[in-house]
Each structure stands twice: as structure tokens, then as C-alpha cells.
Short mmCIF file of C-alpha atoms in Angstrom, two decimals:
data_model
loop_
_atom_site.label_atom_id
_atom_site.label_comp_id
_atom_site.label_asym_id
_atom_site.label_seq_id
_atom_site.Cartn_x
_atom_site.Cartn_y
_atom_site.Cartn_z
CA MET A 1 128.06 116.32 107.09
CA THR A 2 128.07 119.63 105.24
CA ASP A 3 124.90 121.71 105.13
CA THR A 4 125.56 122.97 101.62
CA PRO A 5 125.87 121.16 98.29
CA ALA A 6 129.21 119.69 97.36
CA GLU A 7 131.26 121.14 94.54
CA THR A 8 129.18 121.20 91.37
CA PHE A 9 129.49 118.24 89.03
CA GLY A 10 127.66 116.40 86.30
CA PRO A 11 125.54 117.46 83.33
CA LEU A 12 122.72 118.73 85.58
CA ALA A 13 124.88 121.07 87.65
CA GLY A 14 122.88 124.22 88.29
CA LEU A 15 119.48 122.56 87.92
CA ARG A 16 117.38 123.29 91.02
CA VAL A 17 114.83 120.67 92.03
CA LEU A 18 112.32 120.82 94.88
CA ASP A 19 111.13 117.41 96.10
CA ILE A 20 108.02 117.43 98.33
CA ALA A 21 107.10 113.82 97.55
CA THR A 22 107.11 110.73 99.76
CA ILE A 23 107.85 106.98 99.77
CA ILE A 24 109.64 105.73 96.62
CA ALA A 25 108.71 106.55 93.00
CA ALA A 26 108.77 110.36 92.97
CA PRO A 27 111.67 110.74 95.44
CA PHE A 28 113.59 108.18 93.37
CA ALA A 29 113.08 110.38 90.29
CA ALA A 30 114.53 113.32 92.22
CA SER A 31 117.48 111.24 93.40
CA LEU A 32 118.29 110.19 89.85
CA LEU A 33 118.54 113.88 88.97
CA ALA A 34 120.74 114.44 92.03
CA ASP A 35 123.06 111.66 90.86
CA PHE A 36 123.85 113.75 87.80
CA GLY A 37 124.47 117.00 89.62
CA ALA A 38 121.07 118.60 90.18
CA GLU A 39 120.73 120.50 93.46
CA VAL A 40 117.74 118.74 95.03
CA THR A 41 116.05 120.10 98.14
CA LYS A 42 113.59 117.83 99.91
CA PHE A 43 110.92 119.27 102.21
CA GLU A 44 109.16 117.01 104.73
CA ILE A 45 106.42 117.60 107.30
CA PRO A 46 107.98 118.76 110.61
CA GLY A 47 108.14 116.04 113.25
CA GLN A 48 106.80 113.46 110.83
CA GLY A 49 108.89 113.17 107.72
CA ASP A 50 108.65 110.93 104.70
CA GLY A 51 107.02 107.56 105.45
CA LEU A 52 109.98 105.77 103.89
CA ARG A 53 111.96 106.64 107.02
CA ALA A 54 109.89 103.93 108.75
CA PHE A 55 110.62 101.21 106.16
CA PRO A 56 112.97 98.32 107.04
CA PRO A 57 115.72 97.25 106.96
CA PHE A 58 116.99 99.21 109.97
CA ARG A 59 120.31 99.69 111.65
CA ASP A 60 120.22 101.46 115.01
CA GLN A 61 116.59 102.41 114.27
CA LYS A 62 117.67 104.17 111.06
CA SER A 63 116.10 103.09 107.76
CA LEU A 64 118.79 101.91 105.36
CA TRP A 65 116.35 101.96 102.44
CA TRP A 66 115.78 105.66 103.10
CA LYS A 67 119.49 106.38 102.78
CA VAL A 68 119.58 105.10 99.19
CA THR A 69 116.29 106.33 97.74
CA ASN A 70 116.90 109.91 98.91
CA ARG A 71 120.64 110.15 98.50
CA GLY A 72 122.32 113.36 97.43
CA LYS A 73 119.64 115.85 98.57
CA ARG A 74 119.37 118.67 101.08
CA TYR A 75 116.76 118.14 103.79
CA GLY A 76 114.40 120.70 105.17
CA THR A 77 111.14 120.59 107.10
CA LEU A 78 108.13 122.70 106.13
CA ASP A 79 104.41 122.55 106.86
CA LEU A 80 102.77 123.46 103.56
CA ARG A 81 99.32 123.28 105.12
CA ARG A 82 99.87 126.55 106.98
CA PRO A 83 100.00 130.04 105.43
CA GLU A 84 103.50 130.74 106.73
CA GLY A 85 104.68 127.48 105.20
CA LEU A 86 103.13 128.39 101.87
CA GLU A 87 105.00 131.67 101.88
CA VAL A 88 108.30 129.84 102.34
CA MET A 89 107.30 127.44 99.56
CA LYS A 90 106.46 130.29 97.18
CA ARG A 91 109.81 131.94 97.81
CA MET A 92 111.46 128.60 97.10
CA ILE A 93 109.46 128.08 93.88
CA ALA A 94 110.68 131.41 92.52
CA ASN A 95 114.21 129.99 92.40
CA THR A 96 113.36 126.42 91.40
CA ASP A 97 113.43 124.73 87.99
CA VAL A 98 111.53 121.55 88.85
CA LEU A 99 108.88 120.73 91.45
CA ILE A 100 108.24 117.04 92.20
CA GLU A 101 105.13 116.05 94.17
CA ASN A 102 102.99 112.95 94.65
CA PHE A 103 99.99 114.14 96.64
CA ARG A 104 96.56 112.99 95.56
CA ALA A 105 95.20 114.95 92.61
CA GLY A 106 94.11 118.44 93.61
CA THR A 107 95.80 118.51 97.02
CA LEU A 108 98.29 121.28 96.26
CA ALA A 109 95.54 123.34 94.62
CA ARG A 110 93.46 123.11 97.80
CA TRP A 111 96.44 124.43 99.74
CA GLY A 112 96.75 127.40 97.40
CA LEU A 113 99.43 126.07 95.06
CA ASP A 114 97.46 125.35 91.90
CA ARG A 115 99.19 125.24 88.53
CA GLU A 116 98.37 128.83 87.61
CA THR A 117 99.68 130.16 90.93
CA LEU A 118 102.90 128.20 90.54
CA TRP A 119 103.43 129.52 87.02
CA GLN A 120 102.65 133.07 88.09
CA ILE A 121 105.55 132.76 90.51
CA ASN A 122 107.80 130.98 88.01
CA PRO A 123 106.58 130.75 84.39
CA ASN A 124 109.29 128.23 83.44
CA LEU A 125 108.63 125.82 86.31
CA VAL A 126 108.40 122.13 85.37
CA ILE A 127 105.90 120.38 87.66
CA LEU A 128 106.08 116.59 87.95
CA ARG A 129 102.93 115.14 89.49
CA VAL A 130 103.22 111.44 90.34
CA THR A 131 100.06 109.56 91.27
CA ALA A 132 98.58 106.09 91.07
CA PHE A 133 96.09 106.77 88.29
CA GLY A 134 96.72 110.29 87.00
CA GLN A 135 95.16 113.70 87.46
CA THR A 136 91.98 112.88 85.53
CA GLY A 137 89.47 110.05 85.24
CA PRO A 138 87.25 108.24 87.74
CA ARG A 139 90.19 106.95 89.81
CA ALA A 140 92.08 110.26 89.98
CA SER A 141 91.41 110.72 93.70
CA GLN A 142 92.54 107.21 94.66
CA GLY A 143 95.95 106.58 96.18
CA GLY A 144 98.06 103.52 95.61
CA PHE A 145 101.33 101.72 96.11
CA ALA A 146 103.58 99.63 93.89
CA ARG A 147 101.60 96.44 94.32
CA ILE A 148 98.49 98.21 93.10
CA PHE A 149 100.32 99.56 90.04
CA GLU A 150 101.78 96.13 89.29
CA ALA A 151 98.41 94.42 89.72
CA MET A 152 96.35 96.88 87.68
CA GLY A 153 99.11 97.56 85.13
CA GLY A 154 99.16 93.92 84.02
CA LEU A 155 102.50 92.84 85.46
CA THR A 156 101.33 90.62 88.31
CA HIS A 157 98.91 88.70 86.11
CA ILE A 158 101.70 87.42 83.87
CA THR A 159 104.19 86.69 86.68
CA GLY A 160 104.33 83.29 88.38
CA MET A 161 104.01 79.61 87.56
CA ALA A 162 101.36 78.56 85.06
CA ASP A 163 99.44 76.53 87.65
CA GLY A 164 100.06 78.92 90.56
CA ASP A 165 98.91 82.24 91.93
CA PRO A 166 99.95 85.58 90.46
CA VAL A 167 103.26 86.71 91.99
CA HIS A 168 104.63 90.16 92.80
CA PRO A 169 108.38 90.77 92.37
CA GLY A 170 110.45 90.76 95.55
CA TYR A 171 110.88 94.53 95.26
CA PRO A 172 108.28 97.26 94.48
CA ILE A 173 109.48 97.39 90.90
CA ALA A 174 106.61 99.60 89.70
CA ASP A 175 107.96 102.38 91.91
CA ALA A 176 111.31 102.04 90.16
CA PHE A 177 109.54 102.22 86.77
CA GLY A 178 107.82 105.35 87.98
CA GLY A 179 111.05 106.98 89.10
CA LEU A 180 112.66 106.34 85.73
CA PHE A 181 109.66 107.70 83.83
CA GLY A 182 109.65 110.68 86.19
CA ALA A 183 113.29 111.59 85.64
CA PHE A 184 112.98 111.07 81.89
CA SER A 185 109.84 113.20 81.62
CA VAL A 186 111.44 116.03 83.61
CA MET A 187 114.38 116.09 81.22
CA ALA A 188 112.05 115.99 78.19
CA ALA A 189 110.11 118.95 79.59
CA LEU A 190 113.28 120.89 80.38
CA TYR A 191 114.50 120.35 76.84
CA GLY A 192 111.30 121.99 75.63
CA VAL A 193 111.81 124.94 77.96
CA VAL A 194 115.48 125.46 77.15
CA LYS A 195 115.73 124.39 73.50
CA ASN A 196 112.34 125.39 72.14
CA GLY A 197 111.56 128.33 74.40
CA THR A 198 108.29 126.91 75.66
CA ARG A 199 106.90 127.94 79.02
CA GLY A 200 106.91 125.63 82.02
CA GLU A 201 105.33 122.20 81.84
CA GLU A 202 103.01 120.11 84.00
CA ILE A 203 103.72 116.38 83.84
CA ASP A 204 100.91 113.96 84.73
CA LEU A 205 102.64 110.66 85.52
CA ALA A 206 100.31 107.79 86.43
CA LEU A 207 102.29 104.89 87.85
CA THR A 208 99.77 102.27 86.76
CA GLU A 209 100.11 103.54 83.19
CA ALA A 210 103.91 103.52 83.48
CA THR A 211 103.83 99.85 84.46
CA PHE A 212 101.52 98.97 81.57
CA ARG A 213 103.68 100.94 79.12
CA LEU A 214 106.67 98.74 79.85
CA LEU A 215 104.76 95.57 78.98
CA GLU A 216 105.10 96.49 75.33
CA ASN A 217 103.57 93.60 73.39
CA LEU A 218 100.77 92.91 75.87
CA ALA A 219 98.30 95.41 74.42
CA ILE A 220 98.91 94.81 70.72
CA GLU A 221 98.77 91.05 71.24
CA TYR A 222 95.31 91.39 72.73
CA ASP A 223 94.19 94.02 70.21
CA GLN A 224 95.25 92.12 67.10
CA LEU A 225 94.99 88.49 68.18
CA GLY A 226 92.49 88.57 71.02
CA GLN A 227 95.01 86.73 73.19
CA VAL A 228 95.27 87.31 76.92
CA ARG A 229 98.82 86.67 78.11
CA GLN A 230 98.97 84.21 81.02
CA ARG A 231 101.60 83.15 83.53
CA ASP A 232 104.16 80.69 82.28
CA GLY A 233 106.73 80.36 85.03
CA ASN A 234 110.36 80.89 84.09
CA THR A 235 109.93 80.04 80.43
CA ASN A 236 109.93 82.76 77.82
CA GLN A 237 106.92 83.31 75.60
CA TYR A 238 108.86 84.62 72.61
CA THR A 239 112.00 82.52 72.42
CA ALA A 240 113.31 79.03 73.23
CA PRO A 241 115.21 77.63 74.95
CA ALA A 242 114.67 80.00 77.86
CA ASN A 243 114.26 78.84 81.43
CA VAL A 244 115.82 78.60 84.86
CA PHE A 245 117.80 75.42 85.51
CA ARG A 246 119.31 73.86 88.63
CA THR A 247 122.89 72.64 88.36
CA SER A 248 124.16 69.45 89.98
CA ASP A 249 125.57 71.39 92.95
CA GLY A 250 122.26 73.06 93.75
CA ARG A 251 122.93 76.43 92.08
CA TYR A 252 120.69 78.13 89.53
CA VAL A 253 121.27 79.60 86.09
CA THR A 254 119.09 81.25 83.50
CA VAL A 255 119.50 80.41 79.82
CA THR A 256 118.21 82.19 76.74
CA GLY A 257 118.93 82.18 73.01
CA SER A 258 116.63 84.17 70.75
CA THR A 259 118.87 84.21 67.66
CA ASP A 260 119.90 81.23 65.57
CA SER A 261 123.58 81.89 66.21
CA MET A 262 123.05 82.04 69.95
CA PHE A 263 120.98 78.86 69.87
CA ALA A 264 123.84 77.14 68.07
CA ALA A 265 126.35 78.37 70.66
CA ASN A 266 124.14 77.09 73.48
CA MET A 267 123.81 73.67 71.87
CA ARG A 268 127.58 73.40 71.42
CA ALA A 269 128.03 74.39 75.07
CA ILE A 270 125.97 71.43 76.29
CA GLY A 271 127.59 69.03 73.81
CA ARG A 272 124.57 68.74 71.51
CA ALA A 273 125.82 70.31 68.31
CA ASP A 274 124.06 67.44 66.53
CA LEU A 275 120.73 69.17 67.20
CA ILE A 276 121.61 72.50 65.60
CA GLU A 277 120.29 71.41 62.20
CA ASP A 278 117.40 69.37 63.60
CA PRO A 279 114.28 70.49 61.67
CA ARG A 280 112.41 70.98 64.94
CA PHE A 281 114.89 73.62 66.07
CA ARG A 282 115.93 75.38 62.86
CA GLY A 283 114.36 78.78 63.60
CA ASN A 284 112.90 80.51 66.62
CA ARG A 285 109.33 79.83 65.52
CA ASP A 286 110.14 76.14 65.20
CA ARG A 287 111.89 76.08 68.56
CA MET A 288 108.91 77.66 70.29
CA GLN A 289 106.79 74.70 69.24
CA TYR A 290 109.25 72.30 70.84
CA ARG A 291 110.37 74.31 73.84
CA ASP A 292 109.42 71.55 76.30
CA GLU A 293 111.73 69.16 74.46
CA LEU A 294 114.51 71.74 74.50
CA ASP A 295 114.03 72.38 78.21
CA ALA A 296 114.37 68.66 78.89
CA ILE A 297 117.63 68.53 76.92
CA PHE A 298 119.11 71.45 78.84
CA ARG A 299 117.83 70.12 82.15
CA ALA A 300 119.57 66.78 81.54
CA TYR A 301 122.85 68.60 80.97
CA MET A 302 122.47 70.76 84.10
CA ASP A 303 121.64 67.73 86.24
CA SER A 304 125.11 66.36 85.60
CA HIS A 305 127.20 69.55 85.68
CA THR A 306 128.15 71.93 88.46
CA LEU A 307 127.70 75.67 88.17
CA GLU A 308 131.42 76.15 87.54
CA GLN A 309 131.47 73.52 84.79
CA THR A 310 128.33 74.92 83.20
CA LEU A 311 129.58 78.49 83.09
CA ALA A 312 132.93 77.36 81.69
CA ASP A 313 131.26 75.37 78.89
CA PHE A 314 129.01 78.28 77.92
CA ALA A 315 131.88 80.78 78.11
CA ARG A 316 133.96 78.60 75.79
CA GLU A 317 131.23 78.57 73.14
CA GLY A 318 129.92 82.10 73.69
CA GLY A 319 126.54 80.88 74.89
CA ALA A 320 123.87 82.97 76.64
CA ILE A 321 123.74 82.07 80.32
CA GLY A 322 123.80 83.86 83.63
CA PRO A 323 124.10 82.61 87.20
CA ILE A 324 121.21 83.70 89.42
CA TYR A 325 122.89 85.89 92.00
CA SER A 326 121.99 86.78 95.54
CA VAL A 327 123.10 90.24 96.64
CA GLU A 328 126.12 88.63 98.34
CA GLN A 329 127.20 87.16 95.01
CA ILE A 330 126.70 90.52 93.28
CA PHE A 331 129.14 92.09 95.75
CA GLU A 332 131.66 89.31 95.07
CA ASP A 333 131.43 89.34 91.27
CA ALA A 334 134.65 90.38 89.48
CA GLN A 335 132.80 92.50 86.90
CA VAL A 336 130.92 94.36 89.63
CA GLN A 337 134.15 95.01 91.49
CA ALA A 338 136.06 96.10 88.39
CA ARG A 339 133.40 98.69 87.46
CA GLU A 340 132.76 99.78 91.06
CA VAL A 341 129.05 99.03 90.67
CA VAL A 342 128.84 99.18 94.47
CA THR A 343 130.46 102.28 95.87
CA PRO A 344 131.14 103.79 99.32
CA VAL A 345 129.06 106.88 100.15
CA PRO A 346 129.51 109.26 103.12
CA ASP A 347 126.77 108.95 105.74
CA GLU A 348 126.04 111.05 108.82
CA ASP A 349 125.10 108.03 110.97
CA PHE A 350 127.50 105.27 109.98
CA GLY A 351 130.44 107.12 108.46
CA THR A 352 130.33 105.24 105.17
CA VAL A 353 127.70 103.01 103.60
CA ARG A 354 127.89 101.09 100.34
CA MET A 355 125.18 101.30 97.70
CA GLN A 356 124.67 101.09 93.94
CA ASN A 357 126.76 103.55 91.94
CA VAL A 358 125.41 106.06 89.43
CA VAL A 359 123.85 104.53 86.30
CA PRO A 360 124.64 105.09 83.46
CA ARG A 361 128.30 106.11 83.18
CA MET A 362 129.24 109.31 81.38
CA THR A 363 132.77 109.86 80.11
CA ASN A 364 133.22 113.64 80.06
CA ASN A 365 130.83 114.83 82.77
CA PRO A 366 129.96 111.93 85.07
CA GLY A 367 127.58 111.92 87.97
CA GLN A 368 128.40 111.07 91.56
CA ILE A 369 126.67 110.53 94.90
CA ARG A 370 127.11 113.42 97.31
CA TRP A 371 125.94 111.62 100.43
CA ALA A 372 123.44 109.12 101.77
CA ALA A 373 120.06 110.52 102.83
CA LYS A 374 120.21 112.54 106.02
CA SER A 375 118.12 113.02 109.14
CA LEU A 376 114.86 114.96 109.21
CA GLY A 377 115.43 118.68 108.71
CA ALA A 378 119.22 118.38 108.63
CA ASP A 379 119.65 121.40 106.33
CA THR A 380 116.58 123.48 107.20
CA ASP A 381 118.46 126.46 108.59
CA ALA A 382 120.80 126.58 105.58
CA ILE A 383 117.92 126.28 103.10
CA LEU A 384 115.92 129.09 104.67
CA GLY A 385 119.05 131.16 105.06
CA ASP A 386 119.64 130.84 101.31
CA LEU A 387 116.10 132.16 100.78
CA GLY A 388 116.93 135.29 102.77
CA TYR A 389 115.37 134.44 106.11
CA SER A 390 117.19 135.82 109.13
CA PRO A 391 118.23 133.61 112.06
CA GLU A 392 115.46 135.24 114.12
CA GLU A 393 112.82 134.45 111.48
CA ILE A 394 114.04 130.89 111.23
CA ALA A 395 113.86 130.51 115.01
CA ALA A 396 110.32 131.92 115.01
CA HIS A 397 109.19 129.51 112.29
CA ARG A 398 110.66 126.63 114.27
CA ALA A 399 108.96 127.76 117.48
CA ASN A 400 105.63 127.94 115.64
CA GLY A 401 105.99 124.49 114.08
CA ILE A 402 106.29 125.79 110.52
CA ILE A 403 109.65 124.08 110.07
#
């Protein structure tokens, strides 16, 4: 693996990002920027590294999750808690556009890297601070993980069967929300710096708030109607029919149809065009009152049709249906293969690994994945060399545990 960035590419070519964050949300934000050409340098604690390196699944004791979340970066080690480490960090900040961190509120300030100090070094620096609850308020000092954000952001309460326990998704989805908000907010701040000539920006991203923000109608529903949204299984609380159904061969599909035209297409697909003009089902509001009846009609059809037959009938009529895929089925899907949604990426341990491609696609200046995430400190010497440190100084820092 090369120790220096690949040939420049993408709309963010030339953007310099310093990632000193750990686990998922904030590093994911940095990796999204790397996908579109930003030069991202990740610093980790010497001998310890980012905790995500210890997350399964593993191959040959190497975390595969790590390789995706931190793809496309350069990897250095640096102990920011020591004065010599802070000096390296300050030299790095002087040539950095974006700093991404997720320490508990006030941690960097205690180490001597408060906002004012950072902006004295680099007045245009954009600082993304990612925490559980934000930089202010009574919970500012508390840490958290995705399940906490999902629970306290309202997502877990509305997920699960009506008569069952609250359910978390099978992936820490609130971390993914956070990464998206993080990357978006960095670009919004940079636009202000470049387009409007503002000075640097400090971004206070609370992951619990990010989760709540995505549940758009939850707050206004409670505010205006006094209603507290509850769990309702796989049905949909704003349109009908909408549910998960089991086909006769034991496969699963999800069906929806929020518009009148789509409802009509779905009814034709299951051979019940006679119900399109039924007064109970004429509009979405009417259908919501009779969604149990609609579910029973669709379930009866699914009970007597295989997945292949079902998909063919819906395709013929232009209905709204999707098979519920496992990851194996995603890999096998013709659309996924045609668009190269899964792509090979060079990796220092396994030669090539496959992972999700860059999203979204750009026509004139597309992104790409330089490489899968590397080993701890893989590029430390090159990074410090770029900062002007001599080989002797680098060796001394290593001997003293600074890097």
C-alpha cells in the first residue's frame, strides 16, 4: 500500500481533513468526505488505536468493519495528551481545513486545544464536534453510543410490534445518521467560509438530536394533536396497504402504495381490480381506516403465490413491492451488479475486499475509494515528514511514545 494519497479526484480534491475521532459516527463523516476526494488524515492513540478496530466481524484477527468505516484515509499515531503531541497537532492544524473530533465536551480544551487556540492557528478552520448530547446542557458531559441515541431520540420507542418490546435496528443506524449530518454540516460550513468569506466555524452535532430530527412528523404530531406515536409492527401509520407479507414459498416482500394510482396498480397486481372503486378504499384516508381489511386481502394473495409469481404480477402492473433481501441477495441482484453498488477495494491485508461503492454518483467529477482502512500508524512517518519533521525527530518521537 502506498503511504501517500492517490492521484487527486472528486469535487473535494484539495480539501484537508484531520480525523481524531473514534468508533463510527464521526469517522464515518470523515470517510464520506474521503469518498469524494478529500485528503483525510486519521490520528489514533499510539499502541491503542480506535476502538472500532476491536469490533467484529474479524478475519485473521483484523476487523472487517474497521476497513469500511475508515476507508480512504491516511493513518498516523499521536498522543495528544502530551506536550510534544500537541505541538505536532498544532503544526497539522495550520495546514488543515476541517478538524473532526468526538471527545466528551471540553476534553480538547483541557488538553490546550480550545476553540480560540485552534482559530489562532488557523482562522478558517471548520471544527466538527460530535457528541451524544451536544456541547451544552445538563447532559453535555455524558457519553453515549448509537443505542442511546436511538432510545432517547425517539426511534426505538416506535420500532417493533404493537404488543412487543421496543426494538433496535440490526445496525447502529443512529451512528450512520450522525455521519451523514456530520458530512453535510462540514460542507455547509465550508460554503460559508469559501462563498461568503466568513471565518472558521464550530459545529456542535448532538447525535441524539440528529436521530430525533429524522423522525420528522413525530414532534408536530405531539405538539398539535397531543398524540404519542406507538409501535405498530410492519404496518405504516400514514398509508395503506403497507406491510410485510410472506409468500407461499417462505420468502418475504414489503408492499406500499400511498398514492391512488399506486393503490390501483397494486390491486390489479393481485387480481382485485374490482376493489379499486370500493368506497372503503377510494382515498388514502379511507384506506387507513380499513387497513386491516386490506392487509387480509393482500395476505390471502401472498399465501397462494410464490415470490417469483408475486414479483412478476406486480412488475406487470407497475405495483409497489420489494423483496426483503439478505446481504447475499443484494450481492446477487442484477440492478446491484449493473451499477457496481458493491465494488472491489485494495486492502493491505487481504489484497482486495468488496464493500459498498460511493453514494451518490456524480457524472463529471465522481468520487472513488482509495483503499480499505489500514493498520495502526501505517502512514505516520509520511505524515510527519510532510509536516517538516526530520527522520531523526520522527525516530525520537517514536522512542518517546509520542507517535
